[in-house]
Tab-separated table of C-alpha atoms (C1' of nucleotides) in Angstrom:
chain	number	residue	atom	x	y	z
A	1	UNK	CA	0.000	0.000	0.000
A	2	UNK	CA	0.885	3.612	-0.078
A	3	UNK	CA	2.283	3.553	3.337
A	4	UNK	CA	4.778	0.920	2.445
A	5	UNK	CA	7.435	3.488	1.974
A	6	UNK	CA	7.265	4.807	5.470
A	7	UNK	CA	10.445	4.181	7.289
A	8	UNK	CA	12.502	3.833	4.211
A	9	UNK	CA	15.476	5.982	3.734
A	10	UNK	CA	15.038	8.200	0.752
A	11	UNK	CA	18.149	9.407	-0.875
A	12	UNK	CA	21.025	11.466	0.267
A	13	UNK	CA	23.166	14.364	-0.631
A	14	UNK	CA	26.202	14.502	-2.725
A	15	UNK	CA	29.592	15.889	-2.525
A	16	UNK	CA	30.110	19.186	-4.184
A	17	UNK	CA	26.580	20.313	-3.647
A	18	UNK	CA	23.716	19.421	-5.893
A	19	UNK	CA	25.121	20.463	-9.162
A	20	UNK	CA	26.401	17.148	-10.286
A	21	UNK	CA	25.340	15.450	-13.423
A	22	UNK	CA	25.406	11.996	-12.150
A	23	UNK	CA	21.742	11.202	-12.432
A	24	UNK	CA	22.393	8.176	-14.538
A	25	UNK	CA	22.066	5.752	-11.725
A	26	UNK	CA	18.881	7.257	-10.438
A	27	UNK	CA	17.444	7.658	-13.877
A	28	UNK	CA	18.020	4.063	-14.672
A	29	UNK	CA	16.463	3.108	-11.462
A	30	UNK	CA	13.346	5.222	-11.817
A	31	UNK	CA	13.010	4.996	-15.503
A	32	UNK	CA	12.264	1.354	-15.449
A	33	UNK	CA	9.161	-0.127	-14.093
A	34	UNK	CA	10.548	-2.593	-11.710
A	35	UNK	CA	8.508	-5.026	-9.755
A	36	UNK	CA	6.710	-3.132	-7.036
A	37	UNK	CA	9.039	-4.364	-4.422
A	38	UNK	CA	12.023	-3.227	-6.395
A	39	UNK	CA	10.597	0.082	-7.525
A	40	UNK	CA	11.492	1.533	-4.216
A	41	UNK	CA	14.498	3.754	-4.370
A	42	UNK	CA	15.956	1.771	-1.565
A	43	UNK	CA	18.441	-0.205	-3.612
A	44	UNK	CA	19.742	3.016	-4.958
A	45	UNK	CA	20.532	4.406	-1.577
A	46	UNK	CA	21.508	1.166	-0.138
A	47	UNK	CA	24.425	1.281	-2.416
A	48	UNK	CA	25.747	3.377	0.391
A	49	UNK	CA	28.132	5.172	-1.809
A	50	UNK	CA	27.753	8.885	-1.831
A	51	UNK	CA	29.449	9.021	-5.152
A	52	UNK	CA	26.890	6.679	-6.581
A	53	UNK	CA	24.309	9.041	-5.342
A	54	UNK	CA	25.629	11.991	-7.225
A	55	UNK	CA	23.153	11.466	-9.940
A	56	UNK	CA	20.150	12.581	-8.061
A	57	UNK	CA	21.696	15.854	-7.174
A	58	UNK	CA	21.224	17.264	-10.610
A	59	UNK	CA	17.964	18.787	-9.461
A	60	UNK	CA	19.809	21.062	-7.153
A	61	UNK	CA	20.953	23.469	-9.762
A	62	UNK	CA	17.330	23.925	-10.577
A	63	UNK	CA	16.462	24.334	-6.980
A	64	UNK	CA	19.075	26.942	-6.372
A	65	UNK	CA	17.597	29.063	-9.057
A	66	UNK	CA	14.072	28.940	-7.790
A	67	UNK	CA	13.868	28.859	-4.056
A	68	UNK	CA	10.565	29.800	-2.523
A	69	UNK	CA	8.473	29.319	0.496
A	70	UNK	CA	8.720	25.607	0.397
A	71	UNK	CA	11.924	23.807	1.055
A	72	UNK	CA	14.583	25.895	-0.512
A	73	UNK	CA	16.176	22.784	-1.694
A	74	UNK	CA	14.857	19.599	-3.051
A	75	UNK	CA	14.989	16.497	-1.059
A	76	UNK	CA	18.246	15.259	-2.444
A	77	UNK	CA	19.933	18.498	-1.705
A	78	UNK	CA	18.582	19.048	1.703
A	79	UNK	CA	21.588	17.354	3.069
A	80	UNK	CA	24.814	18.322	1.601
A	81	UNK	CA	27.497	15.975	2.647
A	82	UNK	CA	30.249	18.450	2.372
A	83	UNK	CA	28.241	21.135	4.012
A	84	UNK	CA	26.935	19.100	6.876
A	85	UNK	CA	29.617	16.606	7.215
A	86	UNK	CA	29.475	12.827	7.315
A	87	UNK	CA	27.476	12.753	10.482
A	88	UNK	CA	24.627	14.666	9.052
A	89	UNK	CA	24.861	12.621	5.917
A	90	UNK	CA	24.533	9.456	7.930
A	91	UNK	CA	21.674	10.934	9.856
A	92	UNK	CA	20.061	11.762	6.610
A	93	UNK	CA	20.379	8.229	5.375
A	94	UNK	CA	18.637	7.010	8.435
A	95	UNK	CA	15.857	9.520	8.240
A	96	UNK	CA	12.458	8.260	7.514
A	97	UNK	CA	11.254	8.940	4.010
A	98	UNK	CA	9.694	12.308	3.568
A	99	UNK	CA	7.804	13.604	0.656
A	100	UNK	CA	9.293	16.587	-1.004
A	101	UNK	CA	7.182	18.956	-2.933
A	102	UNK	CA	8.482	20.167	-6.205
A	103	UNK	CA	9.547	23.740	-6.425
A	104	UNK	CA	7.417	26.353	-8.098
A	105	UNK	CA	9.785	26.501	-11.006
A	106	UNK	CA	9.786	22.770	-11.464
A	107	UNK	CA	6.047	22.708	-11.395
A	108	UNK	CA	5.836	25.546	-13.891
A	109	UNK	CA	8.228	23.740	-16.179
A	110	UNK	CA	6.214	20.561	-15.920
A	111	UNK	CA	2.971	22.433	-16.463
A	112	UNK	CA	4.265	23.928	-19.678
A	113	UNK	CA	5.403	20.559	-20.826
A	114	UNK	CA	2.048	19.147	-19.918
A	115	UNK	CA	0.294	21.771	-21.983
A	116	UNK	CA	2.312	20.738	-24.991
A	117	UNK	CA	1.459	17.088	-24.529
A	118	UNK	CA	-0.083	15.421	-21.545
A	119	UNK	CA	1.424	12.106	-22.508
A	120	UNK	CA	4.962	11.441	-21.668
A	121	UNK	CA	7.197	9.551	-24.021
A	122	UNK	CA	10.233	7.891	-22.484
A	123	UNK	CA	12.622	10.268	-24.214
A	124	UNK	CA	10.803	13.312	-23.027
A	125	UNK	CA	10.542	11.898	-19.573
A	126	UNK	CA	14.274	11.431	-19.344
A	127	UNK	CA	14.900	14.849	-20.790
A	128	UNK	CA	12.520	16.527	-18.363
A	129	UNK	CA	14.047	14.665	-15.510
A	130	UNK	CA	17.452	15.862	-16.545
A	131	UNK	CA	16.302	19.406	-16.983
A	132	UNK	CA	14.540	19.539	-13.666
A	133	UNK	CA	16.917	17.424	-11.699
A	134	UNK	CA	14.240	14.910	-10.919
A	135	UNK	CA	14.024	11.204	-11.256
A	136	UNK	CA	12.275	10.125	-14.437
A	137	UNK	CA	9.906	8.215	-12.250
A	138	UNK	CA	9.039	11.409	-10.410
A	139	UNK	CA	8.299	13.079	-13.702
A	140	UNK	CA	6.153	10.165	-14.714
A	141	UNK	CA	4.283	10.271	-11.431
A	142	UNK	CA	3.803	13.988	-11.734
A	143	UNK	CA	2.302	13.578	-15.215
A	144	UNK	CA	0.143	10.771	-14.014
A	145	UNK	CA	-1.232	12.820	-11.152
A	146	UNK	CA	-1.559	15.826	-13.393
A	147	UNK	CA	-3.607	13.831	-15.867
A	148	UNK	CA	-5.823	12.705	-13.021
A	149	UNK	CA	-6.358	16.306	-11.913
A	150	UNK	CA	-7.036	17.370	-15.480
A	151	UNK	CA	-9.564	14.610	-15.858
A	152	UNK	CA	-11.325	15.668	-12.689
A	153	UNK	CA	-11.457	19.266	-13.855
A	154	UNK	CA	-12.693	18.150	-17.226
A	155	UNK	CA	-15.445	16.145	-15.612
A	156	UNK	CA	-16.453	19.170	-13.567
A	157	UNK	CA	-16.485	21.288	-16.697
A	158	UNK	CA	-18.522	18.748	-18.579
A	159	UNK	CA	-20.904	18.510	-15.687
A	160	UNK	CA	-21.335	22.267	-15.533
A	161	UNK	CA	-21.836	22.406	-19.271
A	162	UNK	CA	-24.396	19.635	-19.230
A	163	UNK	CA	-26.156	21.186	-16.290
A	164	UNK	CA	-26.270	24.516	-18.067
A	165	UNK	CA	-27.657	22.877	-21.183
A	166	UNK	CA	-30.168	21.023	-19.103
A	167	UNK	CA	-31.311	24.213	-17.411
A	168	UNK	CA	-31.659	25.956	-20.757
A	169	UNK	CA	-33.655	23.110	-22.193
A	170	UNK	CA	-35.787	22.944	-19.096
A	171	UNK	CA	-36.483	26.636	-19.341
A	172	UNK	CA	-37.371	26.310	-23.004
A	173	UNK	CA	-39.609	23.398	-22.245
A	174	UNK	CA	-41.449	25.294	-19.526
A	175	UNK	CA	-41.897	28.287	-21.800
A	176	UNK	CA	-43.246	26.094	-24.547
A	177	UNK	CA	-45.554	24.436	-22.087
A	178	UNK	CA	-46.939	27.796	-21.018
A	179	UNK	CA	-47.346	28.839	-24.607
A	180	UNK	CA	-49.119	25.614	-25.390
A	181	UNK	CA	-51.557	26.083	-22.528
A	182	UNK	CA	-52.171	29.631	-23.603
A	183	UNK	CA	-52.880	28.548	-27.157
A	184	UNK	CA	-55.086	25.747	-25.970
A	185	UNK	CA	-57.117	28.190	-23.900
A	186	UNK	CA	-57.359	30.412	-26.912
A	187	UNK	CA	-58.579	27.542	-29.045
A	188	UNK	CA	-61.222	26.700	-26.483
A	189	UNK	CA	-62.307	30.310	-26.290
A	190	UNK	CA	-62.499	30.680	-30.042
A	191	UNK	CA	-64.309	27.387	-30.401
A	192	UNK	CA	-66.882	28.503	-27.870
A	193	UNK	CA	-67.345	31.764	-29.680
A	194	UNK	CA	-67.700	29.988	-32.967
A	195	UNK	CA	-70.278	27.597	-31.642
A	196	UNK	CA	-72.178	30.400	-30.018
A	197	UNK	CA	-72.094	32.428	-33.170
A	198	UNK	CA	-73.242	29.446	-35.144
A	199	UNK	CA	-75.992	28.921	-32.685
A	200	UNK	CA	-77.144	32.513	-32.791
A	201	UNK	CA	-77.110	32.560	-36.537
A	202	UNK	CA	-79.134	29.410	-36.617
A	203	UNK	CA	-81.626	30.867	-34.219
A	204	UNK	CA	-82.494	33.606	-36.650
A	205	UNK	CA	-82.327	31.832	-39.970
A	206	UNK	CA	-84.726	28.924	-39.592
A	207	UNK	CA	-87.608	28.694	-41.969
A	208	UNK	CA	-91.007	28.331	-40.508
A	209	UNK	CA	-92.427	24.921	-40.245
A	210	UNK	CA	-95.506	24.381	-38.277
A	211	UNK	CA	-94.726	20.689	-38.075
A	212	UNK	CA	-91.578	21.278	-36.041
A	213	UNK	CA	-91.886	21.278	-32.334
A	214	UNK	CA	-90.143	24.001	-30.371
A	215	UNK	CA	-87.182	22.568	-28.550
A	216	UNK	CA	-84.509	23.748	-26.267
A	217	UNK	CA	-80.890	23.938	-27.307
A	218	UNK	CA	-79.671	21.118	-25.116
A	219	UNK	CA	-82.186	18.577	-26.207
A	220	UNK	CA	-80.391	17.180	-29.245
A	221	UNK	CA	-76.818	16.266	-30.012
A	222	UNK	CA	-74.656	18.842	-31.630
A	223	UNK	CA	-74.319	18.735	-35.376
A	224	UNK	CA	-70.639	18.593	-36.199
A	225	UNK	CA	-70.561	20.495	-39.461
A	226	UNK	CA	-72.450	22.653	-41.859
A	227	UNK	CA	-72.902	19.751	-44.227
A	228	UNK	CA	-74.489	17.762	-41.476
A	229	UNK	CA	-76.716	20.682	-40.709
A	230	UNK	CA	-77.666	20.846	-44.334
A	231	UNK	CA	-78.461	17.163	-44.409
A	232	UNK	CA	-80.568	17.637	-41.370
A	233	UNK	CA	-82.421	20.477	-42.989
A	234	UNK	CA	-82.949	18.453	-46.111
A	235	UNK	CA	-84.487	15.726	-44.092
A	236	UNK	CA	-86.709	18.216	-42.340
A	237	UNK	CA	-87.733	20.382	-45.219
A	238	UNK	CA	-87.349	17.947	-48.041
A	239	UNK	CA	-85.236	20.297	-50.118
A	240	UNK	CA	-81.725	21.710	-50.333
A	241	UNK	CA	-80.469	25.229	-50.049
A	242	UNK	CA	-80.599	25.685	-53.799
A	243	UNK	CA	-84.219	24.739	-53.790
A	244	UNK	CA	-84.987	27.098	-50.977
A	245	UNK	CA	-83.179	29.943	-52.676
A	246	UNK	CA	-85.852	30.006	-55.277
A	247	UNK	CA	-88.126	31.690	-52.822
A	248	UNK	CA	-85.482	34.073	-51.577
A	249	UNK	CA	-87.115	37.055	-53.176
A	250	UNK	CA	-90.111	36.550	-51.063
A	251	UNK	CA	-88.333	37.588	-47.923
A	252	UNK	CA	-88.994	41.260	-48.038
A	253	UNK	CA	-91.826	41.308	-50.371
A	254	UNK	CA	-94.156	43.994	-49.247
A	255	UNK	CA	-96.896	42.335	-51.203
A	256	UNK	CA	-96.382	39.114	-49.507
A	257	UNK	CA	-98.538	38.294	-46.625
A	258	UNK	CA	-95.301	37.514	-44.789
A	259	UNK	CA	-94.157	41.082	-44.971
A	260	UNK	CA	-93.955	42.944	-41.749
A	261	UNK	CA	-92.791	46.372	-40.865
A	262	UNK	CA	-89.988	45.865	-38.467
A	263	UNK	CA	-90.181	49.369	-37.173
A	264	UNK	CA	-93.705	49.141	-36.095
A	265	UNK	CA	-94.876	45.581	-36.064
A	266	UNK	CA	-93.939	42.217	-35.032
A	267	UNK	CA	-94.303	39.765	-37.842
A	268	UNK	CA	-95.900	37.421	-35.448
A	269	UNK	CA	-97.961	39.871	-33.603
A	270	UNK	CA	-98.039	39.412	-29.920
A	271	UNK	CA	-95.983	36.387	-29.052
A	272	UNK	CA	-97.826	33.411	-27.899
A	273	UNK	CA	-97.473	32.576	-24.255
A	274	UNK	CA	-96.656	29.052	-25.261
A	275	UNK	CA	-93.748	29.868	-27.554
A	276	UNK	CA	-92.580	33.116	-26.079
A	277	UNK	CA	-88.796	32.896	-25.578
A	278	UNK	CA	-86.704	35.958	-25.314
A	279	UNK	CA	-83.846	35.860	-27.747
A	280	UNK	CA	-80.441	36.460	-26.242
A	281	UNK	CA	-78.406	38.729	-28.494
A	282	UNK	CA	-75.810	39.572	-25.926
A	283	UNK	CA	-73.082	37.682	-27.725
A	284	UNK	CA	-74.033	38.584	-31.232
A	285	UNK	CA	-71.657	40.741	-33.177
A	286	UNK	CA	-72.505	44.091	-34.645
A	287	UNK	CA	-72.809	42.491	-38.058
A	288	UNK	CA	-75.267	40.072	-36.678
A	289	UNK	CA	-77.217	42.860	-35.082
A	290	UNK	CA	-77.269	44.722	-38.345
A	291	UNK	CA	-78.378	41.671	-40.122
A	292	UNK	CA	-81.076	41.106	-37.633
A	293	UNK	CA	-82.457	44.584	-38.034
A	294	UNK	CA	-82.201	44.497	-41.817
A	295	UNK	CA	-83.988	41.243	-42.034
A	296	UNK	CA	-86.783	42.542	-39.890
A	297	UNK	CA	-86.278	39.868	-37.348
A	298	UNK	CA	-88.500	40.506	-34.394
A	299	UNK	CA	-86.809	41.205	-31.152
A	300	UNK	CA	-88.996	38.757	-29.431
A	301	UNK	CA	-89.865	35.531	-31.075
A	302	UNK	CA	-90.249	31.823	-30.695
A	303	UNK	CA	-87.460	29.389	-31.545
A	304	UNK	CA	-87.587	25.980	-33.004
A	305	UNK	CA	-84.759	23.528	-33.011
A	306	UNK	CA	-83.176	21.876	-36.033
A	307	UNK	CA	-80.089	19.999	-35.135
A	308	UNK	CA	-77.987	22.278	-33.002
A	309	UNK	CA	-79.475	25.340	-34.624
A	310	UNK	CA	-82.393	27.205	-33.210
A	311	UNK	CA	-84.736	28.761	-35.653
A	312	UNK	CA	-87.498	31.167	-34.970
A	313	UNK	CA	-90.568	29.197	-34.463
A	314	UNK	CA	-93.198	30.242	-36.875
A	315	UNK	CA	-96.443	31.308	-35.397
A	316	UNK	CA	-98.016	29.442	-38.206
A	317	UNK	CA	-101.238	29.035	-36.595
A	318	UNK	CA	-101.528	32.705	-36.002
A	319	UNK	CA	-100.692	33.768	-39.494
A	320	UNK	CA	-101.682	30.780	-41.480
A	321	UNK	CA	-98.219	30.320	-42.941
A	322	UNK	CA	-97.380	26.827	-44.025
A	323	UNK	CA	-94.489	24.824	-45.344
A	324	UNK	CA	-91.948	26.516	-47.581
A	325	UNK	CA	-93.388	29.885	-46.961
A	326	UNK	CA	-91.797	29.810	-43.579
A	327	UNK	CA	-88.435	29.092	-45.017
A	328	UNK	CA	-88.620	31.972	-47.384
A	329	UNK	CA	-89.389	34.394	-44.624
A	330	UNK	CA	-85.987	33.962	-42.932
A	331	UNK	CA	-83.917	33.144	-45.952
A	332	UNK	CA	-80.909	35.368	-45.217
A	333	UNK	CA	-80.170	33.547	-41.985
A	334	UNK	CA	-80.672	30.267	-43.637
A	335	UNK	CA	-78.093	31.093	-46.272
A	336	UNK	CA	-75.522	32.237	-43.761
A	337	UNK	CA	-75.995	29.241	-41.602
A	338	UNK	CA	-75.337	26.815	-44.402
A	339	UNK	CA	-72.193	28.599	-45.384
A	340	UNK	CA	-70.641	28.308	-41.963
B	1	DT	C1'	0.152	26.160	18.805
B	2	DT	C1'	-3.048	23.127	17.272
B	3	DG	C1'	-6.801	21.108	14.846
B	4	DT	C1'	-8.703	20.582	10.400
B	5	DG	C1'	-9.334	20.658	5.529
B	6	DT	C1'	-6.970	20.684	1.038
B	7	DT	C1'	-3.265	19.728	-2.127
B	8	DT	C1'	0.523	17.178	-3.688
B	9	DT	C1'	3.535	13.275	-4.014
B	10	DA	C1'	3.924	8.560	-4.181
B	11	DT	C1'	2.416	3.514	-3.903
B	12	DT	C1'	-0.339	-0.391	-5.113
B	13	DG	C1'	-3.050	-3.317	-7.876
B	14	DC	C1'	-5.245	-4.018	-12.034
B	15	DC	C1'	-5.647	-3.572	-16.886
B	16	DT	C1'	-4.278	-3.138	-21.816
B	17	DC	C1'	-1.064	-3.279	-25.461
B	18	DC	C1'	2.720	-5.066	-27.979
C	1	DG	C1'	5.774	-11.124	-19.793
C	2	DG	C1'	7.290	-6.413	-19.530
C	3	DA	C1'	6.010	-1.514	-20.001
C	4	DG	C1'	3.002	1.906	-19.108
C	5	DG	C1'	-1.585	3.967	-17.822
C	6	DC	C1'	-5.191	4.521	-14.552
C	7	DA	C1'	-8.098	4.421	-10.270
C	8	DA	C1'	-7.868	4.261	-5.552
C	9	DT	C1'	-5.549	5.437	-1.737
C	10	DA	C1'	-1.999	6.749	1.846
C	11	DA	C1'	0.461	10.160	3.801
C	12	DA	C1'	3.321	14.214	3.839
C	13	DA	C1'	3.093	19.066	3.022
C	14	DC	C1'	0.642	23.013	3.256
C	15	DA	C1'	-2.980	26.653	4.409
C	16	DC	C1'	-5.676	28.678	7.667
C	17	DA	C1'	-8.784	29.650	11.355
C	18	DA	C1'	-9.389	29.609	16.368
DNA sequence: TTGTGTTTTATTGCCTCC
DNA sequence: GGAGGCAATAAAACACAA
């Protein structure tokens, strides 16, 4: 495990300071991937020869340049044999292993190298180790850890990016949902208006038919379309719109017995108690109102039901109007209704 | 000074590739 | 089977507040 190295002796100083170029031994040692047990630097130091150890001191020159808050000198230079004497050197050899942080300059150098390529070829590893006065294995470990940190950062970035995208999409979705509900409400509103308008138009365009019983609006199922309404009318009146149009001219024929003066008379006279229903024009448009007045529709009249359309119920019995004559009286409404 | 949290260095075991 | 990469982890080094 990681703690296996505790208690090991980790390297020593070198004569003549840390400027030597004898890193060959160390490089060979660290550059190879030895079996775990033999990857420890122990054998290197166990050699016991300070001269053998010269190699690792190459990092010192680097260290001397940089300095900093951390250890002014790298591990291998902490103890200078010549400076501290043999005693200190021996003490050093018997010191427990201690981790040494790289200097700022070393780290900067490695960072730049990492930016160029985060993979480390053997040649570059050796070169970097030489340049920085580190063991190739240290360089390799540094790159390995650096890649791990980079990967973590990258994951965080990706996460943030995905989360941002998710939030944007969520926001868009919620906006679209609101818009959809709004449009749906609008559709419902417009549909209601349309149906109401259709209904009102039907109320005022029905031909008279004394054979048709007055009915309320809710009594029969709704006719889905104008064609269905037409079919219904055909079945009721036994003729189509074209046929009915032949009597169109009769609508406002002053000579006709159907003629009434809208300004002064009700065409039906006083409404019957039986069929007296007050027409609701509250939701009728201005055009409808105009049409109503132009067509001399009485303000108060009786309705009859054909499909989902209410037609003014003809006071046939009062005026003696029969059959198609009723249809001709309210032709304009009839026409409009079938065109819906 | 000390306790605590974070960062960095290094080890270990496993895996893949050649 | 050796070399190298990676994930997990230990532990030293460091930062900082109390």
